[in-house]
Coordinates of C-alpha atoms and ligand atoms in Angstrom, one line a residue:
M1 CA 0.0 0.0 0.0
R2 CA 1.2 3.5 -0.8
F3 CA 1.2 6.2 1.8
A4 CA -2.2 7.9 1.2
T5 CA -3.9 4.5 1.2
T6 CA -2.1 3.4 4.4
T7 CA -3.3 6.5 6.2
I8 CA -6.9 5.5 5.5
H9 CA -6.8 1.7 5.8
A10 CA -3.9 0.5 8.0
G11 CA -5.3 -0.5 11.5
Q12 CA -8.6 0.9 10.4
E13 CA -10.2 -2.2 8.8
P14 CA -14.0 -2.5 9.2
D15 CA -14.9 -4.1 12.6
P16 CA -15.2 -7.8 12.0
Q17 CA -18.2 -8.2 14.2
T18 CA -20.4 -5.3 13.1
G19 CA -18.9 -4.1 9.9
A20 CA -18.5 -0.6 11.4
V21 CA -16.2 1.2 8.9
T22 CA -14.8 3.4 11.7
P23 CA -13.0 1.7 14.6
P24 CA -15.1 1.9 17.8
I25 CA -13.9 3.7 20.9
Y26 CA -13.6 1.2 23.7
M27 CA -14.0 3.3 26.8
T28 CA -13.3 0.7 29.4
S29 CA -10.7 0.4 32.2
T30 CA -10.9 -3.4 32.6
Y31 CA -12.0 -6.6 30.7
S32 CA -13.9 -9.7 31.7
Q33 CA -11.6 -12.7 31.8
K34 CA -14.4 -15.2 31.3
A35 CA -14.2 -15.5 27.5
Q36 CA -10.9 -14.0 26.5
A37 CA -7.4 -13.4 27.9
E38 CA -5.9 -11.0 25.4
Y39 CA -7.1 -7.9 27.2
V40 CA -6.7 -7.6 31.0
Y41 CA -6.5 -4.0 32.1
G42 CA -6.7 -0.7 30.2
R43 CA -3.2 0.6 31.0
G44 CA -1.8 -2.6 29.4
A45 CA -3.9 -2.6 26.3
N46 CA -7.0 -1.3 24.6
P47 CA -8.4 -2.2 21.2
T48 CA -8.7 1.4 20.0
R49 CA -5.1 2.0 21.0
D50 CA -4.2 -1.2 19.2
A51 CA -5.8 0.1 16.0
L52 CA -3.8 3.4 16.4
Q53 CA -0.5 1.5 17.0
K54 CA -1.0 -0.6 13.9
S55 CA -1.7 2.6 11.9
L56 CA 1.4 4.4 13.3
A57 CA 3.7 1.4 12.6
A58 CA 2.4 1.3 9.0
L59 CA 2.8 5.1 8.5
E60 CA 6.5 4.9 9.4
A61 CA 6.8 1.6 7.4
G62 CA 7.9 0.1 10.7
K63 CA 7.2 -3.2 12.5
R64 CA 6.0 -2.0 15.9
A65 CA 4.5 1.1 17.4
L66 CA 3.5 2.2 20.9
S67 CA 1.3 5.2 21.6
F68 CA 1.3 7.5 24.6
S69 CA -0.6 10.3 26.3
S70 CA 1.8 13.0 24.9
G71 CA 5.0 13.4 22.9
M72 CA 6.8 13.9 26.2
G73 CA 5.2 10.6 27.5
A74 CA 6.7 8.8 24.5
I75 CA 10.1 10.5 25.0
T76 CA 10.2 9.8 28.8
T77 CA 9.4 6.2 28.1
A78 CA 12.1 6.0 25.4
L79 CA 14.6 7.5 27.8
T80 CA 14.1 4.6 30.2
L81 CA 16.3 2.5 27.8
L82 CA 19.1 4.4 29.5
K83 CA 20.7 3.4 32.8
K84 CA 22.6 5.2 35.5
G85 CA 26.1 6.0 34.2
D86 CA 25.0 6.1 30.6
H87 CA 25.6 9.1 28.3
A88 CA 23.6 10.6 25.5
I89 CA 24.5 12.8 22.6
V90 CA 21.6 15.2 21.9
T91 CA 20.9 17.7 19.1
D92 CA 21.6 21.2 20.5
D93 CA 18.6 22.6 18.7
C94 CA 16.1 20.3 20.3
Y95 CA 12.5 20.6 21.4
G96 CA 12.6 22.6 24.7
G97 CA 11.0 19.8 26.7
V98 CA 13.7 17.4 25.6
Y99 CA 16.4 19.8 26.7
R100 CA 14.5 20.2 30.0
I101 CA 14.1 16.4 30.7
F102 CA 17.8 15.7 29.9
T103 CA 19.2 18.6 32.0
R104 CA 16.7 18.6 34.9
I105 CA 15.4 15.0 35.3
M106 CA 17.7 12.5 33.6
S107 CA 20.8 14.2 35.2
G108 CA 19.3 13.4 38.6
Y109 CA 19.3 9.7 37.7
G110 CA 23.0 9.8 36.8
I111 CA 22.5 10.0 33.0
E112 CA 24.7 12.6 31.3
S113 CA 24.1 14.4 28.1
T114 CA 26.1 16.4 25.6
F115 CA 24.3 18.9 23.4
L116 CA 25.8 19.3 19.9
D117 CA 25.1 20.6 16.5
L118 CA 24.8 17.2 14.8
R119 CA 25.5 18.6 11.3
D120 CA 29.2 18.3 12.1
L121 CA 29.9 14.6 12.0
V122 CA 33.5 15.0 13.2
D123 CA 32.2 16.7 16.3
V124 CA 29.7 13.9 16.8
E125 CA 32.5 11.3 16.5
D126 CA 34.5 13.2 19.1
A127 CA 31.6 13.4 21.5
F128 CA 31.3 9.6 21.9
R129 CA 32.5 8.1 25.2
P130 CA 32.6 4.4 26.1
E131 CA 29.3 4.9 28.0
T132 CA 27.5 6.7 25.2
K133 CA 24.3 4.7 24.7
M134 CA 22.0 7.0 22.8
V135 CA 22.1 9.6 20.0
W136 CA 19.0 11.9 20.0
M137 CA 18.3 13.6 16.7
E138 CA 15.6 15.9 15.3
S139 CA 15.4 16.9 11.6
P140 CA 14.4 19.5 10.7
T141 CA 15.2 20.9 14.1
N142 CA 13.1 23.1 16.3
P143 CA 13.1 26.1 15.8
L144 CA 16.0 26.7 13.4
M145 CA 15.1 24.1 10.8
K146 CA 18.6 22.6 10.7
V147 CA 18.8 19.4 8.7
V148 CA 21.0 16.6 9.9
D149 CA 22.0 13.6 7.9
L150 CA 20.0 10.8 9.5
K151 CA 21.6 8.0 7.5
E152 CA 25.1 9.0 8.4
L153 CA 24.2 9.5 12.1
A154 CA 22.5 6.1 12.3
V155 CA 25.7 4.5 10.9
I156 CA 28.0 6.3 13.4
S157 CA 25.6 5.5 16.2
K158 CA 25.5 1.8 15.3
A159 CA 29.3 1.7 15.1
H160 CA 29.4 2.9 18.7
D161 CA 26.7 0.4 19.8
S162 CA 24.4 3.3 20.7
I163 CA 20.7 3.6 20.1
S164 CA 19.8 6.2 17.5
V165 CA 16.5 8.0 18.0
C166 CA 14.9 10.5 15.7
D167 CA 12.1 12.8 16.7
N168 CA 10.2 12.9 13.4
T169 CA 7.5 15.3 14.6
F170 CA 8.5 18.1 12.2
G171 CA 8.8 16.0 9.1
S172 CA 5.9 13.7 9.8
P173 CA 5.8 10.2 8.4
A174 CA 4.4 11.7 5.1
L175 CA 7.7 13.4 4.3
Q176 CA 10.4 11.4 6.0
N177 CA 10.8 7.8 7.4
P178 CA 13.9 7.6 9.5
L179 CA 13.6 3.8 10.2
G180 CA 14.3 3.2 6.5
L181 CA 17.5 5.3 6.9
G182 CA 18.8 3.0 9.6
V183 CA 17.5 4.8 12.7
D184 CA 16.5 2.5 15.6
L185 CA 13.6 4.5 17.1
V186 CA 11.3 7.1 15.8
V187 CA 9.4 9.3 18.2
H188 CA 6.5 11.6 17.5
S189 CA 4.4 14.1 19.2
T190 CA 1.1 13.1 17.5
T191 CA -0.3 16.3 19.0
K192 CA 1.2 18.0 15.9
Y193 CA 0.8 16.8 12.3
I194 CA -0.4 13.3 12.9
G195 CA -3.4 14.4 15.0
G196 CA -3.4 17.6 12.9
H197 CA -6.3 19.5 14.3
A198 CA -5.0 21.0 17.6
D199 CA -7.6 19.0 19.6
L200 CA -5.6 16.3 21.3
L201 CA -2.2 15.4 23.0
G202 CA -0.4 12.2 22.0
G203 CA 2.9 10.6 21.4
A204 CA 4.3 7.6 19.7
I205 CA 7.4 5.4 19.4
V206 CA 8.0 3.3 16.2
T207 CA 10.7 0.7 15.8
D208 CA 11.8 -2.3 13.7
R209 CA 13.9 -3.6 16.6
E210 CA 12.0 -6.4 18.5
D211 CA 14.4 -6.2 21.5
L212 CA 13.8 -2.5 22.0
Y213 CA 10.0 -2.9 21.4
E214 CA 9.8 -5.5 24.2
K215 CA 11.5 -3.2 26.6
L216 CA 9.4 -0.2 25.6
R217 CA 6.1 -2.1 25.7
F218 CA 6.9 -3.2 29.2
A219 CA 7.8 0.4 30.1
Q220 CA 4.6 1.7 28.5
N221 CA 2.5 -0.3 30.9
A222 CA 4.9 0.2 33.9
L223 CA 5.2 4.0 33.5
G224 CA 1.6 4.4 32.5
A225 CA 1.7 7.4 30.2
V226 CA -1.0 5.8 28.0
P227 CA -3.5 7.7 25.8
S228 CA -7.2 7.6 26.4
P229 CA -9.2 5.5 23.9
F230 CA -11.0 8.7 22.8
D231 CA -7.7 10.4 22.0
C232 CA -6.6 7.3 20.1
W233 CA -9.8 7.5 18.1
L234 CA -9.3 11.2 17.4
T235 CA -5.7 10.6 16.3
L236 CA -6.9 7.9 13.9
R237 CA -9.5 10.3 12.5
G238 CA -6.7 12.9 11.9
I239 CA -4.4 10.3 10.3
K240 CA -6.9 9.7 7.5
T241 CA -6.2 13.1 6.0
L242 CA -2.5 13.2 6.8
A243 CA -1.3 12.8 3.2
V244 CA -3.6 15.4 1.9
R245 CA -2.9 17.9 4.7
M246 CA 0.9 17.6 4.3
E247 CA 0.8 18.4 0.6
R248 CA -1.1 21.6 1.4
H249 CA 1.2 22.4 4.4
C250 CA 4.2 22.1 2.1
D251 CA 2.6 24.2 -0.7
N252 CA 1.7 27.0 1.8
A253 CA 5.1 26.9 3.6
E254 CA 7.0 27.1 0.3
A255 CA 4.9 30.2 -0.6
M256 CA 5.4 31.8 2.8
A257 CA 9.1 31.1 2.8
R258 CA 9.5 32.8 -0.6
F259 CA 7.4 35.8 0.5
L260 CA 9.3 36.3 3.7
A261 CA 12.7 35.9 2.0
G262 CA 11.7 38.9 -0.1
H263 CA 10.4 41.0 2.8
K264 CA 12.5 44.0 3.8
G265 CA 11.9 43.6 7.5
V266 CA 13.2 40.0 7.5
S267 CA 16.9 39.3 7.5
N268 CA 16.9 35.5 7.2
V269 CA 14.4 32.7 6.5
H270 CA 15.1 29.1 7.7
Y271 CA 13.3 26.7 5.5
P272 CA 15.0 23.6 3.9
G273 CA 12.8 24.0 0.8
L274 CA 14.6 27.2 -0.2
P275 CA 17.5 26.2 -2.6
E276 CA 19.8 28.6 -0.8
D277 CA 19.1 27.0 2.6
P278 CA 22.1 25.3 4.2
G279 CA 20.0 22.2 4.8
H280 CA 18.5 21.9 1.3
R281 CA 20.9 19.3 -0.1
V282 CA 20.5 16.8 2.7
A283 CA 16.8 17.5 3.1
K284 CA 16.3 16.7 -0.6
K285 CA 18.1 13.4 0.0
Q286 CA 16.0 12.2 2.9
M287 CA 12.7 14.1 2.7
R288 CA 9.9 13.9 0.0
R289 CA 9.0 17.5 0.5
F290 CA 10.2 20.2 3.0
G291 CA 7.3 20.5 5.5
G292 CA 5.1 23.1 6.9
M293 CA 7.4 24.6 9.5
L294 CA 9.7 27.6 9.0
S295 CA 11.4 30.2 11.1
F296 CA 12.6 33.7 10.2
E297 CA 14.6 36.6 11.8
M298 CA 13.1 40.0 12.1
R299 CA 15.6 42.9 11.7
D300 CA 13.9 44.9 14.4
A301 CA 14.0 42.4 17.3
A302 CA 12.6 44.8 19.9
K303 CA 9.1 44.9 18.4
V304 CA 8.6 41.3 17.4
V305 CA 5.9 40.2 19.8
E306 CA 4.1 43.5 19.4
R307 CA 4.0 42.9 15.7
L308 CA 2.8 39.3 16.0
R309 CA -0.1 40.5 18.2
R310 CA -1.4 42.5 15.2
L311 CA -2.0 39.3 13.2
E312 CA -5.7 38.5 12.5
V313 CA -5.7 35.2 10.7
I314 CA -2.5 33.6 12.1
V315 CA -2.8 32.8 15.8
L316 CA -0.1 33.8 18.3
A317 CA 0.3 30.5 20.1
E318 CA 2.7 27.6 20.9
S319 CA 2.4 24.3 19.2
L320 CA 2.4 23.4 15.5
G321 CA 1.1 21.1 12.9
G322 CA -2.6 21.9 13.0
V323 CA -4.9 23.1 10.2
E324 CA -4.7 26.6 11.5
S325 CA -1.5 28.7 11.2
L326 CA 0.3 29.4 14.5
I327 CA 3.2 31.7 15.0
E328 CA 5.3 32.2 18.1
H329 CA 8.4 33.8 19.5
P330 CA 10.8 31.0 20.7
A331 CA 12.9 33.2 23.0
S332 CA 9.9 34.2 25.2
M333 CA 7.6 31.2 24.5
T334 CA 8.6 27.7 23.5
H335 CA 12.3 28.0 24.3
S336 CA 12.1 30.2 27.4
S337 CA 13.1 27.1 29.5
V338 CA 16.5 27.1 27.6
P339 CA 18.9 29.4 29.5
K340 CA 19.5 32.7 27.5
E341 CA 23.2 31.9 27.2
Q342 CA 22.5 28.5 25.7
R343 CA 19.8 30.0 23.4
E344 CA 22.2 32.5 22.0
K345 CA 24.9 30.0 21.5
Q346 CA 22.4 28.0 19.4
G347 CA 21.2 31.0 17.4
I348 CA 17.7 31.4 19.0
T349 CA 17.9 35.2 18.8
E350 CA 15.4 37.7 20.2
G351 CA 14.3 38.4 16.6
L352 CA 13.5 34.8 15.7
V353 CA 9.9 33.9 14.9
R354 CA 8.7 30.3 14.4
F355 CA 5.8 29.8 11.9
S356 CA 3.6 26.7 11.6
V357 CA 2.0 27.3 8.3
G358 CA -1.6 26.0 8.2
L359 CA -4.0 25.1 5.5
E360 CA -5.6 28.5 5.0
D361 CA -5.5 30.2 1.6
A362 CA -1.9 31.3 1.1
A363 CA -3.1 34.7 -0.1
D364 CA -4.8 35.4 3.2
L365 CA -1.7 34.4 5.2
Q366 CA 0.5 36.6 3.0
E367 CA -1.8 39.6 3.5
D368 CA -2.0 39.0 7.2
L369 CA 1.9 39.0 7.5
Q370 CA 2.2 42.0 5.3
R371 CA -0.2 43.9 7.5
A372 CA 1.4 42.9 10.8
L373 CA 5.1 43.1 9.8
G374 CA 4.7 46.3 7.9
Ligands
LIG401 C1 5.5 19.1 20.7 C2 6.8 18.4 20.6 C3 7.2 17.4 21.5 C4 6.4 17.2 22.8 O1 5.2 16.7 22.5 P1 3.9 16.9 23.5 O2 2.8 16.2 22.7 O3 3.7 18.4 23.6 O4 4.2 16.3 24.8 C5 8.4 16.8 21.3 N1 9.1 17.0 20.2 C6 8.8 17.9 19.2 C7 9.6 18.2 18.1 C8 7.6 18.7 19.4 O5 7.3 19.6 18.5

């Protein structure tokens, strides 16, 4: 099955008992053990969650998937593969919550991390220690849209007997499938493109490695960051339009990137779809299209938030990947938990704006930006 067909049918076959075309929502905490033994308790398993997990595995062309109550629930569960004394190499331009969990939580359990620009493979090689057990990648990264070579990093990671993980939230399974590039684990915040409608929180881990799957399935139940059956159902509903939505997200983002690149108040646009973008070459190799996320730098950093408040169509809010366009100021919003010094080192300036380009008419988005940015 090709991708668009997979989004509609994988895990979502008609119910064998009733013929219901849409999978039912099994709102139950426990199961009678009289006639069956597959389902015991709702934290361990749920048929609606099973349907979602099947769908998620198929979307990433992977063997196994587990779903969670949020992206951070998935990430926390993945990090339990690490033990006291282990070390992780993490992309420096990572999701703020990932930075927070490594520096504020994992450190307390004796797990060290090094934050690095993973585009420099020599630096990555140098960062390995005998106890390095995980390489944490994102591509494109958040918020600077840096593109890292997933295939190369997976090879390096394997050579050091380390688990490679890619947070594929920004690319979505429609545009990029890291497992096929040799990566061990893919994680998602399904809150974003996969759910796609800004109406749920969810997370996922997908893998081809049976050994890791067994550990993670145990951890899913043991830690308990499981999604509600209703959220699983909503996610399945969103997935059915993922292929169509991503095409439009990409069309609109390409149009906005070109518009912003020609705007006098904008000094720089970060979008791997622009031929002059430093990530363009690698992105072209590993992505089908370039996604719906971009960021840009305003020349006049002092008035950024004031300008963004003038927008009428585009919503000033955190998060991304929904049908509606969202815009935000990383330095004061999503990345405010990253210390200023670290932020500046990474290039998250006061003038930087992150834009999740939605599915509105591109002409309305352009007019809105023109009005607000001047
Ligand atoms: C949102 C996000 C997360 C965290 O997901 P939640 O669903 O908010 O817990 C992790 N990684 C990336 C890249 C994200 O955008």
